Amino acid sequence: MLVQIAWRNIWRNKIRSLVIIIAVILGLWGGIFSDAFMQGMAEQQVYSSIHTETGHLQLNAPGFLLNHDMQLRIGDADSVVEQINRLPETEAAAATIQITAMASTASSSTGIIVNGIAPDTYAKVSDISKLMVNGDYFKNDRKNMVVVGQQLADKLRVKLHSRIVLTLQTVTGDIIYGAFKIEGIYRTHNSEFDKQMIYVQKDDLQSLVGFPSGAASLVRVLLQKDDDTKEVAEKLRSQFPAEQVQTWIELSPMQQVLSGTMTQMTIIFVGIILIALAFGIVNTMLMAVMDRTREIGMLLSIGMRPSKVFGMIVLETVFLSLTGAVVGILISIGTIYWFGKSGINLSMIAQGANAMGYNSVVYPALGAGFYFQLAIMVVVVAIIAGLIPARRAIRLKPAEAVRGD
Amino acid sequence: MKQIIILAWRNLWRNRRRTMITLASVFMAVILAIAIRSLQKGVYASMISNAVRFSTGYIQVHAKGYWDDQNINNSFEYDPSLSAVFQKNKDISLYVPRLESFALASSGPHTKGVAVTGIDPEKEDEMNGLAKKIIEGDYFNSQPQQGILIGDGLAEYLQLHLGDTLVLLGQGYHGATAAGQFPIQGIFHYPLDQMNNTMVFLSLPDAQLLFGAENSLTSISLMLQNENAISSAKEFIEKHVDSTYEVMEWPAMNKTLVQEIQGDNAGGIIMLGILYLVVAFGVFGTILMMTMERKKEFAAMIAVGMRRFKLTFMVIFETIFIGLIGIVSGTLIILPILIYFHRHPVALTGAAAETYQQFGIEPVMPASLDPSIFLYQGITVLCIAILSAFYPLWYINRIPVAGTLKQ
Amino acid sequence: MKKLFFIPLVALLFSFGKTTQQPSADEIVRKANDLMMGRSSQSIATMTVIRPSWTRTVSMKTWSLGNDYYMVQITAPAQDKGQVFLKRFNEMWNWMPNISRIIRIPPSMMGQNWMGSDFTNNDLVKANSIVNDYTHRILGNETTDGYDCYKIEFSPKPNAAVVWDKIIAWIAKDKYFMLKSEFYNEDGELVNRETQSDIKYFDDRDLPSKLVMTPVKEKGKQTILEFQKLNFNISLKPTFFSQQNMKNIH
């Protein structure tokens, strides 16, 4: 009976009900969307780090990363790659030669790191091939072509088809020069990366410095799932005890710092939005109750027990919040899906942030579990928020209430 | 008009409950908006402060043209009147002199290019805690003869230990050859590989002697008490030094950091926008309900002869009053809370905190007390309140008097 | 009858060929290079580095064998005296007497200026590259400095590891002095100009005694190399050019 009354009450005053429903929708959407947004930002950085910079895992001779000493290498890299490819969690693995060198033009020179890669295989472990802004990524098999970052091209003042001279050391310690032509220019989110990393065909580098064939400086591994990283790292450490195996977390300590801060900030923000929501509902309900003083007074004076009036108001709040929650979730799913596909372009909001692309496009994303967590939180908050005005309502003295104000 | 204003004011207090509820919605909106923005700005300020501490400082003074062409020939001779200028400005908390150049570090068959920095040991440590990073041996002391400090990565590569001799070879001032031998006095460790593998430190006099650049510096880095005073400090310095110097703020010297912060800031603005949507609706909803509750009151006033447009103004003034009171009270309440969190910031936990600590950075999220936060959020909330008032205005102009009175 | 006519005609053609036969561009460049290097050489020289706010003069003795071996000993000023630079093929070493060390110049230093001048370590090491790393083409004749010169264009060979996209050189006919060279980058901009002048008779040949390198786009910068003494084809062996010897030569 009470349920029917509550239900009808809701429809009687459409505007009032609508206001409460919208408040719940907004609060829920606000909480969910901001959570998704911040997750999107964090995932963006992690994705970038893994797919562009380090892969999930890297193997190299112990101490190699200290100074890129050419003498520290994986002798049987090809067989290592083969063995890693046999693991079920592996997406792909690639052996790379990495050497420090100087890149020179007529007017300037700078220190860089040369990566000798097998372009097709490498494209499976790194998305550098998709980040080209100019030219091609090793389209054909021409010798002595190089792919450089936009930042480096700017620093050396070169462009597509320009020639740069690399000064390197051979494995026997002699100095050797190599002329390379710029086939393509890439750009990532990390300008330091762009300034340093250049890519050439493994064969070209091998013949230039006399790197033994079949050997490599490091093996880069991409897994199918981020979560498998630690497990596979352990497997590889026992399978290849002579090599150093590092996860992307170990390779990019700054990542950890950034994601940690992000997570904590998210919690605080979502908390604040929930406070805003709760408050909005309390307020609206309070006002609504004031609006209904006469009506409530009427009910009390015809003998309805205060506890029943309380129950009625609580039920109304429950219906309204549930409705709001359902619609809110649907809208949230919709907007997150839509923005998740098209991305939110931050550079339109903060000027200059930016053409260089530090996370300028964010794809909001949220696990299903989060939706329910937040929805439940919001509904609970709404109901609790509705209790306060309900208690007020039943305290009204019937005579006063009937008289109105 | 004056009558209407008085009426508006009296109306507020006639129905306390209603006013309080509406006030509360504005109050909460202000508090939450200020709180979020303060936290965001606090975190950015702390990001900047940490980044500049480990690199250029907030402001750097060089010989003109040094930044674009960084070599020892563009150093400047240290003039004590410069320190006087820095000391005169209350916002400048520390000035750190350096002589930086490039050299080859050699030991046995291994040679490696390194960045050599001549430092004032006390000041450098005050700026970025270098002394605490020493894991073996000692930091510089006040003895006349000092050695060299190198990173553990470099020590490993060159296979050197404490007490071994490191040879530095490079180009000195005006093309003269720079060559010197130094005993390794201390070995340091930074969480950043780059610093461990490529940086070495000498005392300033030793570096000046090595490069043949007597009494010269390549830069003076400045740290500030108040990070919002960068522009004014820069202007102050420029006024007091001649044109042979260039004075640069950190954004010009660290474009990557600027981009990172702008990126984060953009995200922050979206978050703030979402919050505003929620609170704006809270304010609007409250005012909407209030309007509905006062249907009869409005109808009665029109019936006894008040012109609709006067009623409109009355409601506008009521809203302005509520807005202002709400904003002022909200600001007053949140201010002490923010001051507390400014002095005792929220702590970070987990792996992030650990890495911060390895750097020697406090793992916290401080609140910012930048006055512009209060100003902007206050104005925005006032606008929200006034915009919300449009509903009652619209309502008043359409209300069918007789019908309403009959209800 | 025809045969009689034929032979003188052929002889005439032959003689015509001979007198109008000018050397190929490659030959011209090779001869110019040989003139400066000889099979071996020894010299005493000074280098003056000019900058907008300072000038520095360095005195040195040099030895060379072919294009692969080169040694320079600094004799003045006092702070640099005794330093020796050794080049063997693509490698370069530096002996520093005041710290008693021989340092090998790594790739990262090859682009650095040598002794603060407008020559890089690279320039010292790859002296022969103008012959081997470029194809040569005669553009025409021009008069420079009172000499009638071949104007020759150098274009880098496909895989040549050189930074210049084009060099134009004015080489005196008959004498083969490389009087002027202009170095261009990929955008076709003139970056460096080198002039040789003050012809003197050294040992067994005429050679410019003064070489000036000017970075064209930077005001007030120049490096001047002046030879006081030059001897050619002296008996030098590869063993002379050793790290051990760096410490011993006088």
Coordinates of C-alpha atoms in Angstrom, one line a residue, chain B residues 26 29-30 33-34 37 272-273 275-277 279-280 283 327 372-388:
Chain B
V26 CA 26.0 27.5 -2.6
A29 CA 29.6 24.3 -4.1
V30 CA 32.2 26.9 -3.2
A33 CA 35.3 23.6 -6.0
I34 CA 38.0 25.4 -4.0
R37 CA 41.3 23.2 -7.4
L272 CA 36.7 20.5 -12.3
G273 CA 34.1 20.8 -15.1
L275 CA 32.4 18.8 -10.4
Y276 CA 30.8 22.0 -11.5
L277 CA 28.1 20.2 -13.4
V279 CA 27.2 21.3 -7.9
A280 CA 25.6 23.6 -10.4
V283 CA 22.3 24.9 -6.6
I327 CA 30.7 32.3 -1.2
S372 CA 43.4 33.2 -7.7
I373 CA 41.9 29.9 -6.8
F374 CA 39.5 31.6 -4.4
L375 CA 38.8 34.4 -6.7
Y376 CA 38.0 32.2 -9.8
Q377 CA 35.9 29.6 -8.0
G378 CA 34.0 32.3 -6.1
I379 CA 33.1 34.1 -9.3
T380 CA 32.1 30.9 -11.0
V381 CA 29.8 29.9 -8.2
L382 CA 28.2 33.3 -8.2
C383 CA 27.6 33.0 -11.9
I384 CA 26.0 29.6 -11.3
A385 CA 23.7 31.1 -8.7
I386 CA 22.7 33.9 -10.9
L387 CA 22.1 31.7 -13.8
S388 CA 20.0 29.4 -11.6

